[in-house]
Coordinates of C-alpha atoms in Angstrom, one line a residue:
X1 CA -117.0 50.9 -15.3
X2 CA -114.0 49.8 -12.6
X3 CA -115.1 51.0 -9.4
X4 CA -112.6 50.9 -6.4
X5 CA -113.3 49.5 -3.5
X6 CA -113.9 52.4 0.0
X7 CA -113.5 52.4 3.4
X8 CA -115.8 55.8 4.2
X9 CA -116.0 57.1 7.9
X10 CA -119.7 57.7 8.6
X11 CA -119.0 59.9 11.5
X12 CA -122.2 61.7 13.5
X13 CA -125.1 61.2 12.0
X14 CA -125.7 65.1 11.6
X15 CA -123.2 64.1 8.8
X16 CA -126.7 63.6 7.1
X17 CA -128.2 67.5 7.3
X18 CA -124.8 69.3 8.6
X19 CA -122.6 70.7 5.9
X20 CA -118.9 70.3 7.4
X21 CA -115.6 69.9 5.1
X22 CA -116.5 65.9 5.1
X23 CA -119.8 66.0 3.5
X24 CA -118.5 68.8 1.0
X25 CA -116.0 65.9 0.0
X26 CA -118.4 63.4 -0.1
X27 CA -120.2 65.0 -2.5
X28 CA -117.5 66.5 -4.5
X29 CA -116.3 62.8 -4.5
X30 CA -119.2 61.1 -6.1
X31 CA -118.9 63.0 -9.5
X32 CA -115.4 62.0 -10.0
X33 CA -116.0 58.3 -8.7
X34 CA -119.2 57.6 -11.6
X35 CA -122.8 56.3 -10.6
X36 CA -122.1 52.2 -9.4
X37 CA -124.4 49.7 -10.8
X38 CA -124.8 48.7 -7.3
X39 CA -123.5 48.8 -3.7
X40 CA -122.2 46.2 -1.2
X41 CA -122.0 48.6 2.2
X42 CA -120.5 46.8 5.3
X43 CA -121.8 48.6 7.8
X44 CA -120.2 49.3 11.7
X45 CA -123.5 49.1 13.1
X46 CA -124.6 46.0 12.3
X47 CA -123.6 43.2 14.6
X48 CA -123.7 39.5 13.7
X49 CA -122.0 36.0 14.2
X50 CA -122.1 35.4 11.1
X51 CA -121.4 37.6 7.9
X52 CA -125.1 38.6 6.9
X53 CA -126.6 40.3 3.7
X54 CA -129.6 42.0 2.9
X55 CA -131.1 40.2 0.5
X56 CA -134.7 41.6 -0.2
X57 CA -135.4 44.1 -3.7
X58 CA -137.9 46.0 -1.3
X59 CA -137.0 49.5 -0.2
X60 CA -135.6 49.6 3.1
X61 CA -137.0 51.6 5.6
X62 CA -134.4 54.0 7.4
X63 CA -133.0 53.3 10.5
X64 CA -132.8 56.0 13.2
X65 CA -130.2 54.0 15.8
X66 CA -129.5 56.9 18.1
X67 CA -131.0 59.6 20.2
X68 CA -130.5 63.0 20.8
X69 CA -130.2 64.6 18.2
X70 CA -132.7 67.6 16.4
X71 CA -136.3 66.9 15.2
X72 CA -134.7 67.5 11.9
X73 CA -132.8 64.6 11.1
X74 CA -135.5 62.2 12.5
X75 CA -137.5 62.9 9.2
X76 CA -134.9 62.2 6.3
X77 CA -135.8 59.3 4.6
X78 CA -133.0 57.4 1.9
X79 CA -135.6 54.9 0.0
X80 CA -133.2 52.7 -1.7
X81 CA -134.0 49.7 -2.8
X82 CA -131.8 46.2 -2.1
X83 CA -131.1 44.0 -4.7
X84 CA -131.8 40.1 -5.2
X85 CA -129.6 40.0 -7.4
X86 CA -126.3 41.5 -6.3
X87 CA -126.9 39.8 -2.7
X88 CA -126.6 36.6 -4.9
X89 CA -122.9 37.3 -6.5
X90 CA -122.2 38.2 -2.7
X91 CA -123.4 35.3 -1.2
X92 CA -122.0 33.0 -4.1
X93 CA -118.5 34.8 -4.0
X94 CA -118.6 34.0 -0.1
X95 CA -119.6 30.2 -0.8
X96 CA -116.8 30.0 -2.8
X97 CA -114.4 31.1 -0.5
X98 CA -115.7 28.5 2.1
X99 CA -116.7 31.9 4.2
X100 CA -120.3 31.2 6.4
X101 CA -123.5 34.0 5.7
X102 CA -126.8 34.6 5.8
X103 CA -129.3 36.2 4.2
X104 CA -132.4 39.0 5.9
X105 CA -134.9 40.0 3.8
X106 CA -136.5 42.6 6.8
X107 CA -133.4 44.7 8.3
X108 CA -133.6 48.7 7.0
X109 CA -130.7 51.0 6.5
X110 CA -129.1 51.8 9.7
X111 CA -127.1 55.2 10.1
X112 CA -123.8 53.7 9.0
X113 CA -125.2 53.4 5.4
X114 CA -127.9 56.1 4.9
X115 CA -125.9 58.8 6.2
X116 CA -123.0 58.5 3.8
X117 CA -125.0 57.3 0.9
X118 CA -127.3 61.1 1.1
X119 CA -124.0 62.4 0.9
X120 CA -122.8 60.4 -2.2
X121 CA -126.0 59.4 -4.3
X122 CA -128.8 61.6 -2.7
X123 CA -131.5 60.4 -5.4
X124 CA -131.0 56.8 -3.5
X125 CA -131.4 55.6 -7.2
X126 CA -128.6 52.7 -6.7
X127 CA -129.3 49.3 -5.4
X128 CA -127.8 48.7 -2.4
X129 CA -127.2 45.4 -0.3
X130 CA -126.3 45.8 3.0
X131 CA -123.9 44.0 5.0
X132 CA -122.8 43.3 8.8
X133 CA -119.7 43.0 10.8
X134 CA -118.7 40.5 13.4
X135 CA -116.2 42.5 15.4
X136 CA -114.8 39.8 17.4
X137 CA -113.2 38.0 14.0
X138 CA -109.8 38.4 13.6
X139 CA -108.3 41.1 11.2
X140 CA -107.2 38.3 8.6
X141 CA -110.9 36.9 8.7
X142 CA -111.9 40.3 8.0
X143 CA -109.5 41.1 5.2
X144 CA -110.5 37.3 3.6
X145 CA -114.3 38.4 3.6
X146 CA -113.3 41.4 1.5
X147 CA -110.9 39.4 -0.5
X148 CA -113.9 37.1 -1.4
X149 CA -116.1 39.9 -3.0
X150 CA -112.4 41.0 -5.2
X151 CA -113.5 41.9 -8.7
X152 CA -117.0 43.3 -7.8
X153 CA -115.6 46.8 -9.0
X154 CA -115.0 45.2 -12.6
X155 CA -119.1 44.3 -12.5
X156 CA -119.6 48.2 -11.7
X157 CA -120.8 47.5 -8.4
X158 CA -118.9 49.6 -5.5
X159 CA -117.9 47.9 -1.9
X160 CA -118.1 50.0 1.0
X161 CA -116.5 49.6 4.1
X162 CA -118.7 51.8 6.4
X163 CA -116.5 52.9 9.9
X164 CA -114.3 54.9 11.9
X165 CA -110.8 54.5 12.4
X166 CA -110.3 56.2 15.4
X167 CA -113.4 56.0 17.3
X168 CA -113.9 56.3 21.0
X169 CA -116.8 58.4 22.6
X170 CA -115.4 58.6 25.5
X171 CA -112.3 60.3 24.5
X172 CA -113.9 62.7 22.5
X173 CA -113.2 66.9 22.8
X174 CA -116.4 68.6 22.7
X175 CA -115.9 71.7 20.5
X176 CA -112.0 71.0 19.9
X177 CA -110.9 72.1 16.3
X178 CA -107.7 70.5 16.5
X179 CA -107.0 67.1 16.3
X180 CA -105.2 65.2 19.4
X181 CA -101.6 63.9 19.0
X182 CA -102.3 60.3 19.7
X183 CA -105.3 60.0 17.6
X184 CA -103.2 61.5 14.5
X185 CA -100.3 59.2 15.3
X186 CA -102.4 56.1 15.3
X187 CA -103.7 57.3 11.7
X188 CA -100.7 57.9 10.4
X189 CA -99.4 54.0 11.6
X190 CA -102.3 52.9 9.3
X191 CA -101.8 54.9 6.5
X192 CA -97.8 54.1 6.7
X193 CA -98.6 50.2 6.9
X194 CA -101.6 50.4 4.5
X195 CA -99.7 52.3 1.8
X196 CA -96.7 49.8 1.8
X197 CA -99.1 47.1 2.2
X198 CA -97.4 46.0 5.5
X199 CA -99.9 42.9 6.5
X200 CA -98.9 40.9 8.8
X201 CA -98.7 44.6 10.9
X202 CA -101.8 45.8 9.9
X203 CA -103.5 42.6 11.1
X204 CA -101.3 43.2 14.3
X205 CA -102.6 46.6 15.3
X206 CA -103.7 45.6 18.4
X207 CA -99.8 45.0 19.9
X208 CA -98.2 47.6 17.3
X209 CA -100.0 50.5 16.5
X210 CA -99.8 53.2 18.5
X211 CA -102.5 54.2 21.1
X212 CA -104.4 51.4 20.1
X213 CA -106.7 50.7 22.4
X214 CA -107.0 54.1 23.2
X215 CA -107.9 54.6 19.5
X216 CA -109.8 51.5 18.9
X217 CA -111.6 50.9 22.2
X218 CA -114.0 48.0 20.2
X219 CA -113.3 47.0 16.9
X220 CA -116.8 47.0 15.2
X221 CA -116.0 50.7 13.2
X222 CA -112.6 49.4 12.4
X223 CA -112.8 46.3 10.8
X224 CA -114.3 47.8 7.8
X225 CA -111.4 48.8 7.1
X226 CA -110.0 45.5 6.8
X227 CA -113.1 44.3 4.7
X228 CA -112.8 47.1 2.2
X229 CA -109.0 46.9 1.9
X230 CA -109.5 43.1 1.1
X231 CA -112.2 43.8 -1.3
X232 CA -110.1 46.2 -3.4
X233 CA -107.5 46.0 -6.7
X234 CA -104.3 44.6 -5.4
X235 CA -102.9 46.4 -8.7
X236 CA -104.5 49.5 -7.2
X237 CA -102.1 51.5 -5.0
X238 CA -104.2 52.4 -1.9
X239 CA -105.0 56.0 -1.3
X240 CA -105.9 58.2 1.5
X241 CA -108.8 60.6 -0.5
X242 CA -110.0 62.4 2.9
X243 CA -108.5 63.5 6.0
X244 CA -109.7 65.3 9.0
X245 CA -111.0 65.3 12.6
X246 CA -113.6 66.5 15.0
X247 CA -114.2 67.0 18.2
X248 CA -111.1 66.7 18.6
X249 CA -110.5 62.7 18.1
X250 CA -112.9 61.3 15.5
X251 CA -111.3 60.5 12.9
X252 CA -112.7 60.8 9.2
X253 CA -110.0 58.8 7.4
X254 CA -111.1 57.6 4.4
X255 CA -109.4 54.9 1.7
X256 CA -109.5 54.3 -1.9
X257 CA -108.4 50.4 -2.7

């Protein structure tokens, strides 16, 4: 099995209990895409210097990392397990590369995994290693991370990039259906530069895209994107497999490498 590589957009995490046209595709999506041997998640909301892997065949305990929100979602539980063994062809691939990790054998599941992995593989019957972003690296340090794990997918095991592309709370449009101009046109940049493989643009956002820092007020949720477009078939032609907004500004752009 030849998995692709993903960047997914995690969203709210009422994505978790909340039916909505994104977690209708999620799981319409899973079918199609096969049960992975395994999966590498990088995930937005796990900070670190240094690239850093779960690395323990425990299951991980579920992360609630935000407030506010109903009783209800406090009590879902996604008992994966992590796996030894896959957080060793990471962390080899990444020696090989000359890229510096580490390993944590305690961290749980944090809302930028769990939520999209109910969505996709609700059983939680897939290893998964988890993985953290250091926002502050530069785009082409990002992409190279990815690049490093290339040919993972051949193994069976599936790499997710775990963000948001357009992501600022501040901006959003409580109970707007429609999406705003400037977060549309800062999508369609990426998709335009993404789909003719325009690099040395992409890894220039911050000066050419438009709205930028409007759009990507603090890069953690967007350099998954970066990691999972590195990660992914440079034979495969990248594809935009989801598509819409809420609250009038999030985006839920999601890739296909």
């Amino acid at each position: 099995m030849n998995m692709p590589s993903l960047f997914l957009a995690h969203g709210s995490p009422m994505l978790a209990i909340e039916q909505s046209p994104y977690a209708d595709f999620l799981e319409d999506f899973a079918p199609k895409l096969g049960k992975p041997k395994a999966i590498v998640i990088f995930t937005a909301h796990w900070e670190t210097e240094t690239t850093t892997i779960s690395a323990s065949d425990d299951v991980y305990e579920t992360i609630y990392d935000f407030g506010g929100f109903p009783d209800e979602l406090y009590s879902v539980k996604y008992p994966a397990r992590g796996s030894s063994v896959v957080a060793g062809l990471v962390a080899d691939r990444l020696a090989g590369a000359g890229l510096p990790f580490e390993r944590d054998y305690d961290r749980g599941l944090d809302h930028g995994s769990w939520t999209l992995l109910r969505r996709l593989y609700p059983e939680a019957d897939v290893p998964v290693v988890q993985a953290s972003v250091n926002p502050y690296v530069s785009p082409e340090n990002q992409f190279a991370i990815g690049a490093a794990l290339r040919g993972l997918g051949e193994q069976g095991i599936l790499v997710i990039g775990s963000g948001v592309t357009v992501h600022n709370l501040r901006a959003v449009k409580w109970g707007q259906q429609t999406p705003e101009p400037w977060a549309v046109a800062f999508d369609d940049w990426l998709l335009e530069k993404t789909l003719e493989r325009r690099m040395e643009e992409l890894f220039d956002y911050e000066r050419l895209a438009p709205m930028a820092r409007l759009a990507v007020p603090r890069a953690e949720h967007f350099v998954p994107y970066y990691i999972a477009f590195g990660s992914g078939d440079p034979s495969r032609m990248p594809e935009a497999i989801h598509r819409s907004y809420v609250f009038g500004t999030l985006s839920n752009l999601s890739m296909q490498f």
